[in-house]
Each structure stands twice: as structure tokens, then as C-alpha cells.
Short mmCIF file of C-alpha atoms in Angstrom, two decimals:
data_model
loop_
_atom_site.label_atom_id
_atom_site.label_comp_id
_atom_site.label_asym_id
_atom_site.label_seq_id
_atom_site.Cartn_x
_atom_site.Cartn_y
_atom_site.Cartn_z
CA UNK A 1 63.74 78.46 145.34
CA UNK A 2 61.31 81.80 145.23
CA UNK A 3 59.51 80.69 142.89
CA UNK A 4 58.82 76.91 144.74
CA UNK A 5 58.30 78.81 148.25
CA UNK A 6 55.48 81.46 146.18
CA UNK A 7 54.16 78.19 144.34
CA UNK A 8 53.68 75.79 147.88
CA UNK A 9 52.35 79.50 149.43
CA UNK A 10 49.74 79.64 146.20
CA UNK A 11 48.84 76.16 146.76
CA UNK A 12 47.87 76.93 150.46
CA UNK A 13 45.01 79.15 149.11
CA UNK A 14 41.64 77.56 149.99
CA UNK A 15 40.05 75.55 146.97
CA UNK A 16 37.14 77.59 146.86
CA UNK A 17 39.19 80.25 145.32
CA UNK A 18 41.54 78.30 143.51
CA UNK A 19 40.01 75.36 142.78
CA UNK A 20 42.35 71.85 142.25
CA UNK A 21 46.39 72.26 142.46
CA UNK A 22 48.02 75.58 141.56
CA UNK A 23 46.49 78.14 139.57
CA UNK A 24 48.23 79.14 135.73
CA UNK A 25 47.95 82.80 136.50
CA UNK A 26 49.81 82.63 139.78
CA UNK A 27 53.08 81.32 137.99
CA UNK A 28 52.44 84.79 135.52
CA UNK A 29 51.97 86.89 138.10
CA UNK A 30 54.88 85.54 139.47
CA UNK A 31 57.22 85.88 136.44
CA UNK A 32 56.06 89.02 135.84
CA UNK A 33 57.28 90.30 138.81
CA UNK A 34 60.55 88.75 138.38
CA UNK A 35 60.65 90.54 134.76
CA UNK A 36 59.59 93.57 136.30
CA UNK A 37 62.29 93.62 139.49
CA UNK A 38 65.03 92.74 136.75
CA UNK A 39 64.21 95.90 134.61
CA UNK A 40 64.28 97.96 137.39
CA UNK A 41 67.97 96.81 138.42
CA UNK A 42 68.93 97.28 135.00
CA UNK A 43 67.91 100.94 134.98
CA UNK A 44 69.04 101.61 138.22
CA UNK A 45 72.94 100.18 136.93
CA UNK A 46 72.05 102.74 133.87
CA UNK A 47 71.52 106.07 136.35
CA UNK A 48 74.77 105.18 138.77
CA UNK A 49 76.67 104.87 135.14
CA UNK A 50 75.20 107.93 134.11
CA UNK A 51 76.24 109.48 137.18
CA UNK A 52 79.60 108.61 136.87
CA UNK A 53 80.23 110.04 133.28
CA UNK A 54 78.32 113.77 134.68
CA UNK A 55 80.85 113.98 137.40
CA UNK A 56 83.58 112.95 134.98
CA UNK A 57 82.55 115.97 133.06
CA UNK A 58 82.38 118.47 136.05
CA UNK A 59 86.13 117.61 137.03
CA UNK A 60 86.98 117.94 133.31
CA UNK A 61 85.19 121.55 133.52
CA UNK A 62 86.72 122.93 136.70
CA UNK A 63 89.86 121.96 135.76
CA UNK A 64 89.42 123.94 131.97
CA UNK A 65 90.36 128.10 132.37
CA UNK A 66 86.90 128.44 132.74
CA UNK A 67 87.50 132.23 131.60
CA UNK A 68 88.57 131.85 128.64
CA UNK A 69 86.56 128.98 127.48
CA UNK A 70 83.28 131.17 129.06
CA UNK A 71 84.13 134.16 126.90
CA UNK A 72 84.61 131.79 123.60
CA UNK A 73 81.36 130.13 124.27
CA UNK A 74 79.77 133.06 125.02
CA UNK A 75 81.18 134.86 121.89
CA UNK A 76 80.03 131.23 119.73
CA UNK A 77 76.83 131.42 121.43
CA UNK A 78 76.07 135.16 119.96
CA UNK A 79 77.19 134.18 116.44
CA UNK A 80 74.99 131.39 116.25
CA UNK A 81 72.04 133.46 117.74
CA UNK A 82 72.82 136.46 114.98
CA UNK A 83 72.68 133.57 112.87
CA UNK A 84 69.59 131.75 113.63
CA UNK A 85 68.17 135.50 113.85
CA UNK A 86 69.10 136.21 110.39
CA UNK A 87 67.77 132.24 109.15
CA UNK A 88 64.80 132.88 111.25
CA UNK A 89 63.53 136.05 109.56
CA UNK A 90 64.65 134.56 106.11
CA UNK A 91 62.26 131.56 106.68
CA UNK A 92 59.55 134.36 107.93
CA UNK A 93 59.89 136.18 104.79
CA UNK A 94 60.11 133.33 103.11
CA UNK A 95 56.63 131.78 104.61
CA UNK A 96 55.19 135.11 104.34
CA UNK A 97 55.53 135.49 100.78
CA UNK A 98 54.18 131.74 100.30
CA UNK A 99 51.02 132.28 102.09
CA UNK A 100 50.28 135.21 100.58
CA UNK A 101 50.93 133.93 97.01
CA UNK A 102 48.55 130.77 98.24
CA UNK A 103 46.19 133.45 99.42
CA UNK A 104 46.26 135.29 96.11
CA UNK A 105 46.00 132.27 94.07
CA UNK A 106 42.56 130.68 96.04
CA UNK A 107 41.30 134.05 95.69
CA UNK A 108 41.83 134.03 92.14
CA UNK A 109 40.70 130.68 91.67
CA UNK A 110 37.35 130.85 93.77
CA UNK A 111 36.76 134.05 91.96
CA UNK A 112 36.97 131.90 88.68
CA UNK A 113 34.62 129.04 90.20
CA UNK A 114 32.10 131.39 91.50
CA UNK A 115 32.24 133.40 87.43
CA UNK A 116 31.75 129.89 85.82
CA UNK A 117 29.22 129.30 88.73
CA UNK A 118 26.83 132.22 87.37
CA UNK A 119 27.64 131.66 84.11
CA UNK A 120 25.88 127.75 84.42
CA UNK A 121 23.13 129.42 86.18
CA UNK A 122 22.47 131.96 83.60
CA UNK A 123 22.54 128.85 80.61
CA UNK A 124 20.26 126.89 82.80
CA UNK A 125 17.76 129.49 82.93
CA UNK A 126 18.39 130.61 79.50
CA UNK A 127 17.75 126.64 78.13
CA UNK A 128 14.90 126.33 80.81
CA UNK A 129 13.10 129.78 79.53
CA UNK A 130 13.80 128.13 75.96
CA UNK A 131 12.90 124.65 76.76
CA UNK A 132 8.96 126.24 78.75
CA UNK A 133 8.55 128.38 75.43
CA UNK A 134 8.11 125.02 73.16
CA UNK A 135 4.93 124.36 72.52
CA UNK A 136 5.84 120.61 72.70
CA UNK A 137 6.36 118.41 75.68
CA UNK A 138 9.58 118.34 76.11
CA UNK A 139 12.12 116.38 78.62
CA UNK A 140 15.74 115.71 78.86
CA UNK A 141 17.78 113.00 79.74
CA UNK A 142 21.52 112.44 80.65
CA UNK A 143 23.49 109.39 79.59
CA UNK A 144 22.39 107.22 82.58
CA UNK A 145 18.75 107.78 81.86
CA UNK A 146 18.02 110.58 84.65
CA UNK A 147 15.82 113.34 83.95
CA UNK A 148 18.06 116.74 83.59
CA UNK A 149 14.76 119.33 83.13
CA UNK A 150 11.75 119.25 81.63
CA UNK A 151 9.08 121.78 80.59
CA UNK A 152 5.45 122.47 82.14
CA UNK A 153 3.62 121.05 78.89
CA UNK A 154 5.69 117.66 79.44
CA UNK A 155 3.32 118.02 83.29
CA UNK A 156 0.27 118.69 81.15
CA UNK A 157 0.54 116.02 78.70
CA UNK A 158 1.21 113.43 81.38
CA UNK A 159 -1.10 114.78 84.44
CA UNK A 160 -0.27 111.68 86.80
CA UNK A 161 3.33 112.55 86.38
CA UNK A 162 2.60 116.07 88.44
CA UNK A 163 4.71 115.51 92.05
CA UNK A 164 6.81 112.94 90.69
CA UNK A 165 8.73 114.67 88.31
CA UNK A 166 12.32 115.85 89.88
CA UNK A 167 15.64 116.13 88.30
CA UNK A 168 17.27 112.17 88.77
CA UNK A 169 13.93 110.63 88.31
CA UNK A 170 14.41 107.52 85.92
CA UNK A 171 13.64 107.30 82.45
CA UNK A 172 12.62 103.92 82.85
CA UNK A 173 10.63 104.77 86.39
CA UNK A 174 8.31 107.42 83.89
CA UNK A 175 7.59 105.19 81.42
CA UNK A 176 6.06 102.82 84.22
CA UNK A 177 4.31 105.44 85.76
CA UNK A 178 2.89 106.40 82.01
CA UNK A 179 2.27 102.29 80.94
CA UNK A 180 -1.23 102.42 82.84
CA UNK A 181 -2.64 105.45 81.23
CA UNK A 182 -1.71 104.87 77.44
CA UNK A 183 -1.19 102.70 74.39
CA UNK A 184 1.17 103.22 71.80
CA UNK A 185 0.84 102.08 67.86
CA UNK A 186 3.55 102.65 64.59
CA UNK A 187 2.79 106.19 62.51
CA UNK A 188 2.87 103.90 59.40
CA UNK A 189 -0.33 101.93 60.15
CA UNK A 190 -0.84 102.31 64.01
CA UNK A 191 -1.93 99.68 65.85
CA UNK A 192 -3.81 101.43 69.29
CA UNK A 193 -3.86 98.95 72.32
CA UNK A 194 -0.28 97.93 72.03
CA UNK A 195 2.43 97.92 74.80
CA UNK A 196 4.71 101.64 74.48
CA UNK A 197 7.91 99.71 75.71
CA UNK A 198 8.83 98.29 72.67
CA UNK A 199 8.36 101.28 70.63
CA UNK A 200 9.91 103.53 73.26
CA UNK A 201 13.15 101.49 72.82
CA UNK A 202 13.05 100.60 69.24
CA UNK A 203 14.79 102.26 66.62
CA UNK A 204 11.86 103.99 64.50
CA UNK A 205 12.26 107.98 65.34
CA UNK A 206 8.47 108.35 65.72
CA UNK A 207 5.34 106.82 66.87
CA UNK A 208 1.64 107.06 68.24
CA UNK A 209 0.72 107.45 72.13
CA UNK A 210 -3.11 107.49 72.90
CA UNK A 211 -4.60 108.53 75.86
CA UNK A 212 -8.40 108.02 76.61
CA UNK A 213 -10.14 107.66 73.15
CA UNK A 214 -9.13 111.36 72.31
CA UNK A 215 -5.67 112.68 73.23
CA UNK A 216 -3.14 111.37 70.73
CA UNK A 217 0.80 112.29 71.22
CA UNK A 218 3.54 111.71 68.39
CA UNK A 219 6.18 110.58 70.26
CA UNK A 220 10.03 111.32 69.52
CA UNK A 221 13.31 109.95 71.10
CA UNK A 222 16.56 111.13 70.03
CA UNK A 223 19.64 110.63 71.46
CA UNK A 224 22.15 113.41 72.02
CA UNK A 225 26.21 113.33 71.72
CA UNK A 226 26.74 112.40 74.82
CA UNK A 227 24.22 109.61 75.01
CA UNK A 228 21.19 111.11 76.58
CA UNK A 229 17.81 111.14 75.55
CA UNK A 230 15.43 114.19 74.17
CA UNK A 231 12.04 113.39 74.80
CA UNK A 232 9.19 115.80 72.64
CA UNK A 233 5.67 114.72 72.37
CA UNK A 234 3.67 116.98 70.17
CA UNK A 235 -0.05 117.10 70.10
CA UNK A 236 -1.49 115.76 67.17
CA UNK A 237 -5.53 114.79 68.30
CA UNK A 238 -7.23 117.81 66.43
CA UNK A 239 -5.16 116.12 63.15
CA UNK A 240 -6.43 112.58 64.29
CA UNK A 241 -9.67 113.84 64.60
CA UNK A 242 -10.08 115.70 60.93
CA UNK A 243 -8.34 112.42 59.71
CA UNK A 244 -11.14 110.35 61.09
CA UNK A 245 -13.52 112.58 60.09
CA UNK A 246 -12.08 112.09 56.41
CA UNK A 247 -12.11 108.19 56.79
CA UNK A 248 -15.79 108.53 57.29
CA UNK A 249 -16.46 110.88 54.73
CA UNK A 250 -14.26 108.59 52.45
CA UNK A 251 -16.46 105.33 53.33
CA UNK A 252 -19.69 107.34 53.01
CA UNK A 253 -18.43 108.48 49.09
CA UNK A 254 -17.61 104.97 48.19
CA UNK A 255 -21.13 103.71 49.47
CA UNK A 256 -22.62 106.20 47.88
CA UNK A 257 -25.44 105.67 45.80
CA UNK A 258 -25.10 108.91 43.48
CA UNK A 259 -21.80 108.94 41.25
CA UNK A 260 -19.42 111.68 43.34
CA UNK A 261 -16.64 113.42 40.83
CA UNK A 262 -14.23 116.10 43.36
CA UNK A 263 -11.73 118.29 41.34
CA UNK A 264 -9.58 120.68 42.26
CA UNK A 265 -9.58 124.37 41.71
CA UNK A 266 -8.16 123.82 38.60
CA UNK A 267 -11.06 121.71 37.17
CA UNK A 268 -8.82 118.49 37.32
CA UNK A 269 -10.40 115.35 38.62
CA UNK A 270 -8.86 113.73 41.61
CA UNK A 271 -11.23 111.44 42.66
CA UNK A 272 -14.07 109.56 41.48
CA UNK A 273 -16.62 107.08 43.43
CA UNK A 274 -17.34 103.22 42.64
CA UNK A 275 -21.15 104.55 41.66
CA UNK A 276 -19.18 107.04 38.99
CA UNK A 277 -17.34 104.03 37.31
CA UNK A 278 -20.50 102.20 37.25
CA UNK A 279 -22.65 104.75 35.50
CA UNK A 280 -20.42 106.33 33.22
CA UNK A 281 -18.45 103.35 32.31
CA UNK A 282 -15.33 104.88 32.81
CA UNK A 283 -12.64 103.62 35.24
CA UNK A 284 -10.54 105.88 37.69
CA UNK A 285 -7.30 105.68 35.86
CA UNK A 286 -8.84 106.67 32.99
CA UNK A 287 -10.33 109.98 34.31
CA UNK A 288 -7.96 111.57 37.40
CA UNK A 289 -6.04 113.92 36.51
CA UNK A 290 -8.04 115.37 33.29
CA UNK A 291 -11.24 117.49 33.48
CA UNK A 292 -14.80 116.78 33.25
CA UNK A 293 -14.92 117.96 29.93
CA UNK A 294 -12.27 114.32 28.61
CA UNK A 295 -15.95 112.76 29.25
CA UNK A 296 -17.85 114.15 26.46
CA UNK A 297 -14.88 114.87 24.03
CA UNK A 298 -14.50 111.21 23.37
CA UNK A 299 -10.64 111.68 23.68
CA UNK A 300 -10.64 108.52 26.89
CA UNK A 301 -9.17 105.18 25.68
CA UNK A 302 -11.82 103.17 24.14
CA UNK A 303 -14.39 106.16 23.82
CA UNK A 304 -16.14 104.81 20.97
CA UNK A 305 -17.24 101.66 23.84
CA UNK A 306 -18.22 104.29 26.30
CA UNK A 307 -19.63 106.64 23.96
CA UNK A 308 -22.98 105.96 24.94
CA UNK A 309 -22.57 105.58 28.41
CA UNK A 310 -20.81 108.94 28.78
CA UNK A 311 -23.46 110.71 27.50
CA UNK A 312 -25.87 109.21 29.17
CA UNK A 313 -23.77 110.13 32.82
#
């Protein structure tokens, strides 16, 4: 009947508010309320009941020798405190002793950490001091490929690299930043003007890296136990340049027009020149390794046919 009165009363709202019929949110306001004004009766039947059971207990107390039952409570009451007293500073002992054991033991332990702390520090700076006396280039790697240190002379030998170097740095990011300014070729037989990343990740333990027409690096990478990479690039131009130097020397003796015999200290032939074999008639095999002397003593193989010619050279 409420709800059908507050319904016909919603209804009576003007449209503009409202709109069409009775509004959805009316009827939940509505049964909210009801929901609300039924909890509230319930709680009030809960206080009267709960009223009823404290004055139950005061008539049970007044008519108790309140005395006697005072001075029993009141003697219960100090045992328990004496007690809870004794249980209270047992626990405080107790907690006492734990925290300073804890206290002890962090000490201890951050005592330990900050020991092993120095300890790394003093390795580091002992393998760094090691690492910048090398006279080789020299970088290393973790397992993931991340730089760990390096020395100065790795800087010098790569001068592009200087500001980009930092402990994390990639060793696949450095071999980009190195692909513009070098070529790489095999020790046995190098080939200069070839791409470094296939010799950087193949399996041969050295090769060539030039740089300009002049600087040439023999490259090495090892890996370690753990599966990083050590990184040393010695300096080998002044040896690329005396071998050059020997290449040309070498194709000036075997143009030469004059026969050309070298020999060691010893007297012993190691090399001869094309022009030799062509004067004196004797071959190479026949003469390295034996002295000058073989070519006048007639002791070569066939020296009655190069008789003549030998003493004629």
C-alpha cells in the first residue's frame, strides 16, 4: 500500500524531471529505505534484549555476598597481575635478547659484506693496473657480450671508440662502430678489403685488421670459462712494413740481371736467383744448403755437364 501511495506520489512529478511513467530509481530508493527501516528495528529488538540480560546480571550480583566474592576477585585479580608481571618481563627478556642477537648478527654480517666489498675493489684495481700495463689492446667481455674493462691502448688503437667506451657497452655495438674504419684478412694469406664480421666470429684464433694503408692489428678472441670474450690486438705494422720491404727486395733479386748467391754466416747457401741458375747451370736444389766452394769441387750431381759452366760463373 506504501509502496503504491510513494509510486502514484512519484508519478505526480512533472515530466520534465521524470520524463514518461515512473522512474526505475524511485522504486530503489524506495526499497532501500524499506531495507534500511527494517535493519534498524532489528537492532533496536537486539539493544532492549541486551538490556534485559545486563539487568538480569545486576540482580544476580546484588543478591551474591558481594564481600566475599569482592575479596576472591580481588585476591584472583592480583595473582593473575603477578602473573602477567612475571610473563611480561619473561617475553621482555626474551625480545631483548632476540634483538640484540639480530643486532649482533647484521653487524657481523655487514661487516663481512663491506670486507668482501674492499677486497673486489682492491682485485679490480689490481687486474685494471695489470690489464693498463699490457702493451696490447686489451678488452674484456662477460658472457652476454658486455664490456667488463678495458685498457687505454684498446682507446688508442681504436680512436673513434674514445667517449663510447663504458662498462655494458656491446660487443656487437663496437664492432659496428669499428666496421667503417677497417678491413680484416686471414694471417695465412690475408686478403685486405674484406668484411671483419666473419672473422670476428669464426673459429680461427687469429687474424689481420688494417687501418688506413699503414696500421695493421693481429687480432685475438678467446673465450674464457665462463663464456666471455678476451679481446687483445697487438701491433704488428713495423713487422708488415719490413715484410713488404722484403717482398720487394725479393722481386727485385729474382729480376735481377746479375746472378745473386746470399749465405749465411756459416758460408752455407740459402738462396740463389733465376740469373744464378742460368749462368752457372746449376739449379737451386742442387746448391742450398752447401757452400760456394760445391761449385768448383765438381762434387754437384752431374758436374761433369756443368763443369764448364761452373767455371765459367
Amino acid at each position: 500500500m506504501t509502496r503504491t501511495a510513494g509510486a502514484q506520489i512519484g508519478c505526480q512529478r512533472p515530466s520534465r524531471f521524470w520524463g514518461l511513467g515512473c522512474p526505475k530509481i524511485y522504486h530503489e530508493a524506495e526499497d532501500t529505505l524499506a531495507l534500511a527501516a527494517g535493519n534498524l528495528l532489528k537492532h533496536v529488538e537486539i539493544t532492549l534484549g541486551n538490556t534485559e540480560k545486563i539487568e538480569q546480571l545486576k540482580q544476580q550480583m546484588d543478591s551474591m555476598d558481594s564481600d566475599e566474592q569482592f575479596v576472591e576477585l580481588r585476591n584472583l585479580l592480583k595473582e593473575y597481575s603477578l602473573r602477567d608481571d612475571r610473563y611480561s618481563v619473561l617475553l621482555g627478556v626474551i625480545l631483548l635478547l632476540t634483538v640484540l642477537l639480530l643486532l649482533i648478527w647484521l653487524w657481523r654480517t655487514l661487516e663481512r659484506l663491506d670486507r668482501a666489498r674492499r677486497l673486489a675493489e682492491q682485485s679490480h684495481e689490481r687486474l685494471q693496473d695489470a690489464v693498463e700495463s699490457l702493451g696490447e689492446a686489451f678488452a674484456l667481455f662477460d658472457r652476454d657480450g658486455r664490456l667488463v674493462l678495458n685498457n687505454q691502448t684498446f682507446i688508442r688503437f681504436y680512436p673513434w671508440l674514445k667517449g663510447l667506451l663504458r662498462p655494458g657497452v656491446t660487443l656487437e655495438q663496437i664492432r659496428k662502430w669499428n666496421a667503417p674504419h677497417m678491413t680484416c684478412g686471414s694471417v695465412a694469406g690475408e686478403k685486405p678489403g674484406e668484411d671483419c664480421a666473419g672473422f670476428a666470429n669464426s673459429e680461427a684464433p687469429y687474424y689481420f685488421e688494417r687501418i688506413g694503408k699503414d696500421r695493421w692489428y693481429l687480432a685475438s678472441n678467446r673465450r674464457t670459462k665462463e663464456g666471455g670474450t678476451v679481446s687483445v690486438r697487438t701491433d704488428v705494422s713495423g713487422s708488415k712494413a719490413s715484410e713488404q720491404e722484403l717482398r720487394k727486395l725479393g722481386r727485385a733479386l729474382e729480376q735481377s740481371p746479375a746472378s745473386v748467391v746470399i749465405t749465411d754466416t756459416g758460408g752455407v747457401i740459402e738462396y740463389v736467383n733465376p740469373k744464378f741458375e742460368q749462368v752457372s747451370g746449376y739449379s737451386a736444389a742442387e746448391v742450398l744448403g752447401r757452400k760456394p766452394s760445391v761449385l768448383k769441387s765438381g762434387e754437384t750431381t752431374d758436374a761433369a755437364s756443368h763443369g764448364e759452366r761452373s767455371e765459367g760463373w
